[in-house]
Coordinates of C-alpha atoms and ligand atoms in Angstrom, one line a residue:
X1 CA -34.6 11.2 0.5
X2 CA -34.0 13.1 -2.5
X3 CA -30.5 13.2 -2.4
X4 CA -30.7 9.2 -3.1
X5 CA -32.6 9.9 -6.3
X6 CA -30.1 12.4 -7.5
X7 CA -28.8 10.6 -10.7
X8 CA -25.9 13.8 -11.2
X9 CA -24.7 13.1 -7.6
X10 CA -21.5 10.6 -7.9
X11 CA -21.5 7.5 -5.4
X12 CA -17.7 7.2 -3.8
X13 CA -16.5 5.2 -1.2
X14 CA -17.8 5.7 2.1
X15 CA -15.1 7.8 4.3
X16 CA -12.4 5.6 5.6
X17 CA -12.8 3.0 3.6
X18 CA -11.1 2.4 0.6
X19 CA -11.4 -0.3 -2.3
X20 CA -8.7 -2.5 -2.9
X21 CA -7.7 -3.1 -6.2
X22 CA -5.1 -5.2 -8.8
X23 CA -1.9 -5.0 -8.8
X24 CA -2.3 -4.5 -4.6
X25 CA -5.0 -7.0 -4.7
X26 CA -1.8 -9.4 -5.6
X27 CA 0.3 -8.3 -2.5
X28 CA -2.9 -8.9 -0.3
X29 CA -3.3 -12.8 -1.6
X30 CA 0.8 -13.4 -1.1
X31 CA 0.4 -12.3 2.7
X32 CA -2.8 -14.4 3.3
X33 CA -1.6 -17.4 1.7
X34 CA 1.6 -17.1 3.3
X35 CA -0.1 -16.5 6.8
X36 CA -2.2 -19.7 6.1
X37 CA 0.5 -22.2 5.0
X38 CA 2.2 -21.2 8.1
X39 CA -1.0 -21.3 10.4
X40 CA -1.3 -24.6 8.7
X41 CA 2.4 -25.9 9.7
X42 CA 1.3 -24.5 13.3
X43 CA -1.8 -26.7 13.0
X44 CA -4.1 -23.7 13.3
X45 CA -7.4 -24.3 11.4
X46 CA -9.7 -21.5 10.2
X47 CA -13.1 -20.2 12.1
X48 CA -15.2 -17.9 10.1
X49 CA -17.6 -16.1 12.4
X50 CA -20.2 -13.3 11.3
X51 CA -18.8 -9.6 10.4
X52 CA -22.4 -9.0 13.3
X53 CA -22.7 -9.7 16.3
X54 CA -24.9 -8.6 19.7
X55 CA -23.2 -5.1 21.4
X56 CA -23.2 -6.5 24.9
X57 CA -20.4 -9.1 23.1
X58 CA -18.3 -6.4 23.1
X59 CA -19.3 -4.3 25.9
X60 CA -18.3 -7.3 27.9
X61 CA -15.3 -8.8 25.8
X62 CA -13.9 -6.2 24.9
X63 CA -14.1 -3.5 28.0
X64 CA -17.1 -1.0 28.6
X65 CA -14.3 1.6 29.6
X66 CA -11.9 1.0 26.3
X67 CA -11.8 3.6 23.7
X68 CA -13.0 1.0 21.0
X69 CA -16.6 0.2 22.8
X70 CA -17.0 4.0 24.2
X71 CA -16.4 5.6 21.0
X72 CA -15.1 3.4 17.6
X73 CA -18.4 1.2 17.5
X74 CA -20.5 1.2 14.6
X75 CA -23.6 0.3 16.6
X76 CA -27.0 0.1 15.4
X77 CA -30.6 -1.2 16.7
X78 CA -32.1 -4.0 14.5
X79 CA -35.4 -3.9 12.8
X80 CA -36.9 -7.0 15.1
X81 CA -39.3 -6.5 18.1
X82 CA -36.9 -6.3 20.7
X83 CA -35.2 -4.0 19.1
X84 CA -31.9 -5.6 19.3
X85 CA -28.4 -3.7 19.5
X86 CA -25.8 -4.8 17.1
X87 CA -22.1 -3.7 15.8
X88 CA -19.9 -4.5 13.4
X89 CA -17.2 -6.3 14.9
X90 CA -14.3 -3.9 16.1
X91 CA -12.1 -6.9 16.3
X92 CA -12.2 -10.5 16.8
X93 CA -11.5 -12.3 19.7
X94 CA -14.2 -11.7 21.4
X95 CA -16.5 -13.1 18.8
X96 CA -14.1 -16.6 18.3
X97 CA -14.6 -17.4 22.5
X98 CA -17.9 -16.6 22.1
X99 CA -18.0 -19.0 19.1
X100 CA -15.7 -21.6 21.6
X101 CA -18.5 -21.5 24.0
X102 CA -21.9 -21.6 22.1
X103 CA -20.3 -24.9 20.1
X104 CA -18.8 -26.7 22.9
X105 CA -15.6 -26.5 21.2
X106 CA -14.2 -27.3 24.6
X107 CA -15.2 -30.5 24.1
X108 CA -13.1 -31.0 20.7
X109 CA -9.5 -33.0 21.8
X110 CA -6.4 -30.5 22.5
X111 CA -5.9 -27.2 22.8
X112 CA -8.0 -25.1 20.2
X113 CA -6.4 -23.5 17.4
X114 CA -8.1 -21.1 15.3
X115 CA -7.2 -18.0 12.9
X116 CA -9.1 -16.0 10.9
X117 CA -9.1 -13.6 8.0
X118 CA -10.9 -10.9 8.1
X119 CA -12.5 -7.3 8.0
X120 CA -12.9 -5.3 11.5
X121 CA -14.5 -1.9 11.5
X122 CA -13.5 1.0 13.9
X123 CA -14.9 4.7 13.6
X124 CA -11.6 5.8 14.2
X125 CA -10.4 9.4 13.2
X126 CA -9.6 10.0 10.1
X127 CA -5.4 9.4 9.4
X128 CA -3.0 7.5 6.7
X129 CA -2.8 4.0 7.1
X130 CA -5.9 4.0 9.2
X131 CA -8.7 2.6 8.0
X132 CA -12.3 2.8 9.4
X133 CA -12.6 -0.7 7.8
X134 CA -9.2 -2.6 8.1
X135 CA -8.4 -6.3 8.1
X136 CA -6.7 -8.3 10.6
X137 CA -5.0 -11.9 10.3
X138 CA -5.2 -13.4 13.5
X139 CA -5.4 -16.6 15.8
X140 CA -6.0 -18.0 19.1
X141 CA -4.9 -20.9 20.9
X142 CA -7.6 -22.1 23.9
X143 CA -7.5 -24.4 26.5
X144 CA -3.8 -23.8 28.2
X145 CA -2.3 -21.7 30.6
X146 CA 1.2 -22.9 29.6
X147 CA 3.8 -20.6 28.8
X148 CA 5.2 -23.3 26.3
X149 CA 1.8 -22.1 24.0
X150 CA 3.1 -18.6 24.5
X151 CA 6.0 -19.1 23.4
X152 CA 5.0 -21.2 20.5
X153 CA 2.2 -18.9 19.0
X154 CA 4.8 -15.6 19.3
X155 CA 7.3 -17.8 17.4
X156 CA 4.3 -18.4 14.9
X157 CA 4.1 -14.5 14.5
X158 CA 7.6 -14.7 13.6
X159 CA 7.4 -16.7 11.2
X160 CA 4.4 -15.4 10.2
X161 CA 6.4 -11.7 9.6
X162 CA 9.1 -13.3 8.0
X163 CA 7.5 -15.5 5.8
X164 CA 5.5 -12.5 4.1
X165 CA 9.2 -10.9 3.3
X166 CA 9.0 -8.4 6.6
X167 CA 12.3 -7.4 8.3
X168 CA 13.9 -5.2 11.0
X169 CA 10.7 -5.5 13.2
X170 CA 10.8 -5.4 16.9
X171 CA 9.4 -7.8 19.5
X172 CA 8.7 -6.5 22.7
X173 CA 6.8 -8.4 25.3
X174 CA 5.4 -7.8 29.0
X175 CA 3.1 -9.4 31.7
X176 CA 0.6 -7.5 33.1
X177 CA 0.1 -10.0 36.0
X178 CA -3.6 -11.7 37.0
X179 CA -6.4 -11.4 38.9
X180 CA -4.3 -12.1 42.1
X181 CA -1.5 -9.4 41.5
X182 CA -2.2 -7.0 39.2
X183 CA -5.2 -5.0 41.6
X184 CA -2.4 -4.0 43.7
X185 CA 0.2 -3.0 41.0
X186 CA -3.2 -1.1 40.1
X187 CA -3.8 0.7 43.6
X188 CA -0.3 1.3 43.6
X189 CA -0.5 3.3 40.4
X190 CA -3.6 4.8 41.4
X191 CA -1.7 6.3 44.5
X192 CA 0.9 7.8 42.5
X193 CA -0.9 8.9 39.9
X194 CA -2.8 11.4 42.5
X195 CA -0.4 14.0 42.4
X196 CA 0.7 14.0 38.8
X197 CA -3.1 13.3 37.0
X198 CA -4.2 17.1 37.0
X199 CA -0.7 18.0 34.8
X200 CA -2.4 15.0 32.7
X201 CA -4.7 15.3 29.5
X202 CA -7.9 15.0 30.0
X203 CA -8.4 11.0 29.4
X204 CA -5.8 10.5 32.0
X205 CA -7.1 12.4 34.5
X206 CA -10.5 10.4 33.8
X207 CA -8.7 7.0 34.1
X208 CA -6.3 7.9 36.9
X209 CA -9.4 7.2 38.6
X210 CA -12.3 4.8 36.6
X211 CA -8.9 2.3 35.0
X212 CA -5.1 3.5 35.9
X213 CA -3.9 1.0 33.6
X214 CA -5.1 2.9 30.3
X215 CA -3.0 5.9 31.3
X216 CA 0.2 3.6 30.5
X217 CA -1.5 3.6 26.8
X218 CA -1.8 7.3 26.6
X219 CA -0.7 8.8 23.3
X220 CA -0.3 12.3 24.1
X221 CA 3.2 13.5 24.0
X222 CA 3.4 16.0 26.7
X223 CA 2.3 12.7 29.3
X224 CA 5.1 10.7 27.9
X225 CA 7.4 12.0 30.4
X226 CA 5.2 11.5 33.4
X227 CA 4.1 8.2 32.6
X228 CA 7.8 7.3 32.3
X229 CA 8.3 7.6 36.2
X230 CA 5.4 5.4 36.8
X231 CA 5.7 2.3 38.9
X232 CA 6.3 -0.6 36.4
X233 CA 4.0 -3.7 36.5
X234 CA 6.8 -6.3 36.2
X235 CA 8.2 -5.4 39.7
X236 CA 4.9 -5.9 40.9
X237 CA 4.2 -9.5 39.7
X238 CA 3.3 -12.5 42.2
X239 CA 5.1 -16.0 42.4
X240 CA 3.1 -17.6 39.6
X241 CA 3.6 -14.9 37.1
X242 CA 6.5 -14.1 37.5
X243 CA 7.3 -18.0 37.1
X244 CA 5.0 -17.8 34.3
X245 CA 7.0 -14.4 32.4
X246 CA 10.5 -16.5 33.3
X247 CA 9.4 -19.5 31.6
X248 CA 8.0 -17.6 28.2
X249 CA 11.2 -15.5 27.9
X250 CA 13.2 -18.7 28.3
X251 CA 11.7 -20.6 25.5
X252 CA 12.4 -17.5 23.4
X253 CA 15.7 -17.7 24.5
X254 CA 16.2 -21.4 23.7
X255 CA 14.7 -20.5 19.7
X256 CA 16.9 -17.6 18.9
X257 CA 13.8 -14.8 19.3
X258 CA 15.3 -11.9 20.0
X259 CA 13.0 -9.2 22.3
X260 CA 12.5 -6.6 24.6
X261 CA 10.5 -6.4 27.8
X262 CA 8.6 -3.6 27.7
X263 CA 6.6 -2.3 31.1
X264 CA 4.4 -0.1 29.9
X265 CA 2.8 -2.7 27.4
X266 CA -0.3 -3.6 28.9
X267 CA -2.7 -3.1 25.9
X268 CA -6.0 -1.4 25.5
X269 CA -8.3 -4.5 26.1
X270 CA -9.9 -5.5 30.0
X271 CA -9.3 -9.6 29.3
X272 CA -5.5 -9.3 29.0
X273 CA -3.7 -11.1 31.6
X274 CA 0.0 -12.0 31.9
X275 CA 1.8 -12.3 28.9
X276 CA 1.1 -9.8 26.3
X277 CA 3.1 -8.9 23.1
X278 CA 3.6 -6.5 20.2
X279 CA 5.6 -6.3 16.5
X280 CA 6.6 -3.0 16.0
X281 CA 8.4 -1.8 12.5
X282 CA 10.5 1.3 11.4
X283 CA 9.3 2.0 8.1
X284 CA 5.7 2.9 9.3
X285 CA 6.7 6.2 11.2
X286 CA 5.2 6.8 14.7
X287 CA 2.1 4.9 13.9
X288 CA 4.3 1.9 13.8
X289 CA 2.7 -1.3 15.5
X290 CA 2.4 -4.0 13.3
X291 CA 0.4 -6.8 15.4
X292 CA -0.6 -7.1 19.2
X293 CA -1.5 -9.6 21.5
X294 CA -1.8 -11.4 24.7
X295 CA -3.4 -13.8 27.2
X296 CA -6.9 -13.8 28.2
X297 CA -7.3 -16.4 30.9
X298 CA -10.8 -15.2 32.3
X299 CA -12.3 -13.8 28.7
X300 CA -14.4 -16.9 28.6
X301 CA -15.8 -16.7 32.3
X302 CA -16.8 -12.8 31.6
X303 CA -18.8 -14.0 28.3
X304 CA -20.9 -17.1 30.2
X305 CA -18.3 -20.1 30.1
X306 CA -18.7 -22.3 33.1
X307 CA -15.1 -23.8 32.0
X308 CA -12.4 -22.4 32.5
X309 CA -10.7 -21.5 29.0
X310 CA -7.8 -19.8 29.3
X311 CA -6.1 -18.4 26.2
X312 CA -3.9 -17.0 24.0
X313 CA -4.2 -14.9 21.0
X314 CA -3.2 -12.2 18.6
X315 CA -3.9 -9.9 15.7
X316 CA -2.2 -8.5 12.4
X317 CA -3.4 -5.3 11.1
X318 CA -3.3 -6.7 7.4
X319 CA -3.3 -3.3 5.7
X320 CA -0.4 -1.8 7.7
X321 CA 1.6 -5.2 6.8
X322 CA 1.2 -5.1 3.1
X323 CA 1.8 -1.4 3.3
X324 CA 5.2 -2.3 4.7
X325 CA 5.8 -5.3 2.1
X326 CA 4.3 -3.3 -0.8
X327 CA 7.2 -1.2 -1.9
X328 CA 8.6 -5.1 -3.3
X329 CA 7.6 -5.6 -7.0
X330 CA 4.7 -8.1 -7.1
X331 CA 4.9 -10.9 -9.1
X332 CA 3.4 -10.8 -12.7
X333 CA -0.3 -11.9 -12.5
X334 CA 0.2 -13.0 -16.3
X335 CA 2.2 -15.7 -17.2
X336 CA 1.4 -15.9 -20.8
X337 CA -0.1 -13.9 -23.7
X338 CA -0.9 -15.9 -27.0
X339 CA -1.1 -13.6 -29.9
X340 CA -3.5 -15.6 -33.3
X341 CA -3.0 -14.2 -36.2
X342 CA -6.5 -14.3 -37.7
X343 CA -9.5 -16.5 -37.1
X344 CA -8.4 -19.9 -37.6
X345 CA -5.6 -19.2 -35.4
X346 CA -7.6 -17.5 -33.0
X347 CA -9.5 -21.2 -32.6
X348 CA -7.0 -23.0 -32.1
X349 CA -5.1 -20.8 -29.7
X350 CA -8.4 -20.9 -27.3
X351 CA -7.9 -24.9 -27.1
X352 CA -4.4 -24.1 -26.4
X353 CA -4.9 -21.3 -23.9
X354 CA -7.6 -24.2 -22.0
X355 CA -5.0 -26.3 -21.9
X356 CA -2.4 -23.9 -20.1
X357 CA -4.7 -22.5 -17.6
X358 CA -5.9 -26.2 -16.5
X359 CA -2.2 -26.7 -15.6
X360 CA -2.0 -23.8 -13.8
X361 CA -0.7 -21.0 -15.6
X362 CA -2.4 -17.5 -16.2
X363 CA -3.3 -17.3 -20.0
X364 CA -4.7 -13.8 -21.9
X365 CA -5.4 -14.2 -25.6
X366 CA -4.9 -11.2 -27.7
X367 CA -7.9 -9.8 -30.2
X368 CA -6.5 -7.2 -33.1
X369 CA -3.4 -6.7 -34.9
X370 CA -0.2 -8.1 -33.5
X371 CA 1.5 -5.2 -33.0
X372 CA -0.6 -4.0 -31.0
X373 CA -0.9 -6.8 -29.2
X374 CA 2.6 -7.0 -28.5
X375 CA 2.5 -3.6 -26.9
X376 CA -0.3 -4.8 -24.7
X377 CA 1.9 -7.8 -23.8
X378 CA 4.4 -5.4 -22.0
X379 CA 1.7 -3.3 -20.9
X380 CA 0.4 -5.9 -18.9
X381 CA 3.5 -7.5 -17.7
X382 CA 3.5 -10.8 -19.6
X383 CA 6.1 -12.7 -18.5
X384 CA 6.3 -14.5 -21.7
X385 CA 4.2 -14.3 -25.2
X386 CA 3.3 -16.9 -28.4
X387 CA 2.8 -16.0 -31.7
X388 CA 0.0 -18.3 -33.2
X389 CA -0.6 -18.3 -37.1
X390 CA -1.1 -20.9 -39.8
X391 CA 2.4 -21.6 -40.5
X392 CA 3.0 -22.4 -36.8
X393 CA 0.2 -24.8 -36.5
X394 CA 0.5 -26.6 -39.5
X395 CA 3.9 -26.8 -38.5
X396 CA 3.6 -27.7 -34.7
X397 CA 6.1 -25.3 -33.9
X398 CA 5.5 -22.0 -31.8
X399 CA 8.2 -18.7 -31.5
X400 CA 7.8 -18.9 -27.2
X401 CA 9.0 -15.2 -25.9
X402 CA 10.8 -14.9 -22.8
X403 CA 9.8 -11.2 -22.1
X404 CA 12.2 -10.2 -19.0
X405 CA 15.5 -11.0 -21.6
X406 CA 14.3 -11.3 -25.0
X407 CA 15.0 -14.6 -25.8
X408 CA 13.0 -16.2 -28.1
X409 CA 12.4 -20.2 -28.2
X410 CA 11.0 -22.6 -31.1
X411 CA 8.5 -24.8 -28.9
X412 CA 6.2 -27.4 -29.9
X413 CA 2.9 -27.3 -28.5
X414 CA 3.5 -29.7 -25.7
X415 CA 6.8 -28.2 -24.7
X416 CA 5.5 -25.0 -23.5
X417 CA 3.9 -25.5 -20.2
X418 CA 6.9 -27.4 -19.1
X419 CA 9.2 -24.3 -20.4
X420 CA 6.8 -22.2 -18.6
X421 CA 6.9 -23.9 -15.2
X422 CA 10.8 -24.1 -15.5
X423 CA 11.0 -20.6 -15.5
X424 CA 8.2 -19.8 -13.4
X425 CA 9.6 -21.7 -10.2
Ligands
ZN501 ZN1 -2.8 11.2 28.7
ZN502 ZN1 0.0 -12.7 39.5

């Protein structure tokens, strides 16, 4: 307890978490507002659900055997009678069907579109770009099993990608079967996987047995070449998802989105059932995945539904996209710094800088001498800066500075938020 009192002790960030500040702050908005007009063309509409939620969400949702529930949880008992387990949500999915089913959402006309924004929180170890709270754009479509909405939401992610200025990623794409097909792809492996587990690290050789399907997701290195010779899933695939897989890589096809089928991606989480997906991109080394997702046709049934809700979803990691976008110059956050020239100038600028800002442009208004104003102007990044004094007002006439090439403009006070806008588009 005394360490809490100690007033010499300084407070930092808690490890793996980090605070976010200005000018990132800027790239952070451009992705989400980018992510939400094209949600919006998508007809996606937000769900907000709480950061907390029960354990047994997860332990259920997510899979009691996955890496995230076993050992990533920040799980803690409540302070009510029943001394209730909660955790900060690892991720989100879960928490949006369970949010499907307690509000009947079911009920609501058409398939269900949702995305959020949002923080997630993993205890994972300690690495750059990995955060042990990280944010994820994501969405889900339920209430379809058609490979038409497949198709659809990975063309979304596209767009998505593109829209927040990413390039040369990589779209690959799998099916990892259903309820009908994939135990016996699973038995299959299982067999095989008896004589190779014990040259296996020591998750694997766990698995092999309790969940052969992790071992496909096995990072280690020296099982890279053994998991290679593995049986692949898409060979194993019955009628209907095989029909299913044809179908989604056809409507790609018919929109130009280039990918590659993958066999090995069959992702960490239990509900996953045929199609799955992933974005992977260059510039982030090996750690390189940019989104993932899939189908989850029985997720709803395993949390309590008694409808069938079959769907479709995926996530963003936020923080590894802007990482990849950040290296662009953000915009200027100010659009224009007023310089007064003493206190009756200083009056009258305020009115004017009210005036800018309720049209929409970012105003700063100097205090001190003007040249060092001016240098604060560059500082800062103005994009362009207005000399206010007495002669100026009682003329009506302002010198408007283009700071990027130096020009300099004689503007009336009416003309300059129209100047501004001009050059600002
Ligand atoms: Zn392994
Ligand atoms: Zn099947």
């Amino acid at each position: 307890m005394l360490a809490w009192n100690s007033p010499n002790t300084l407070i930092k960030a808690v490890k793996g978490t980090r605070d976010l500040l200005p000018p990132s702050t800027e790239v952070w908005n451009h992705v989400e507002a980018a992510a939400r007009r094209i949600f919006r063309a998508y007809h996606y509409q937000e769900i907000r659900t709480p950061i907390l939620e029960e354990t047994q969400l997860f332990a259920r949702g997510v899979g009691e055997e996955t890496d995230i529930v076993t050992k990533e949880m920040y799980t803690f008992t409540d302070r009510d009678k029943e001394a209730t387990s909660l955790t900060l949500r690892p991720e989100n999915t879960a928490s949006v069907i369970r949010a499907y089913i307690e509000h009947r959402l079911d009920q609501r006309p058409g398939v269900q579109k949702l995305y959020y924004i949002g923080p997630m929180f993993r205890r994972e170890r300690a690495q750059k770009g990995r955060y042990r709270q990280f944010y994820q754009i994501g969405a889900e479509a339920i209430g379809s099993e058609s490979p038409a909405v497949d198709a659809e939401v990975i063309e979304m992610v596209v767009e998505i990608l593109k829209g927040v200025g990413l390039s040369g990623f990589q779209l690959l794409i799998n099916s990892v079967g259903d309820a009908n097909c994939r135990p016996q792809y699973v038995e299959r492996l299982r067999q095989e996987l008896k004589s190779v587990a014990p040259q296996m690290c020591g998750d694997c050789q766990r698995r092999a047995d309790t969940n052969p399907l992790r071992v496909l997701d096995c990072k280690v290195e020296a099982d890279q070449p053994i998991i290679e010779k593995l049986p692949h899933i898409t060979d194993c695939l019955c009628d209907a998802c095989r029909t299913h897989f044809d179908a989604v890589k056809r409507y790609l096809d018919d929109r130009g989105i280039s990918y590659e089928v993958r066999p090995r991606l069959v992702r960490g989480l239990d509900y996953y059932m045929r199609t799955t997906f992933e974005v992977v991109h260059g510039s982030l080394g090996a750690q390189n995945s940019v989104l993932g997702g899939g189908r989850y046709d029985g997720l709803a049934e395993s949390l309590g539904s008694k409808v069938h809700s079959p769907g479709i979803g995926f996530s963003i990691g936020e923080d590894r996209l802007v990482m990849s976008v950040e290296g662009d110059q953000p915009p200027s956050a100010l659009d224009l710094f007023i310089a007064p020239l003493g206190d009756a100038a200083l009056r009258h600028a305020a009115v004017m800088a009210r005036d800018y800002r309720r049209a929409g442009l970012s105003v700063e208004i100097a205090e001190g001498k003007l040249k060092r104003s001016m240098e604060l102007a560059n500082k800062l990044g103005a994009r362009f800066t207005l000399i206010v004094g007495d002669n100026e007002i009682a003329a009506g006439r302002y010198a408007l500075k283009n700071m990027a090439s130096g020009e300099q403009k004689e503007v009336t006070r009416d003309e300059i938020a129209a100047v501004l806008a001009a050059t600002l588009s």
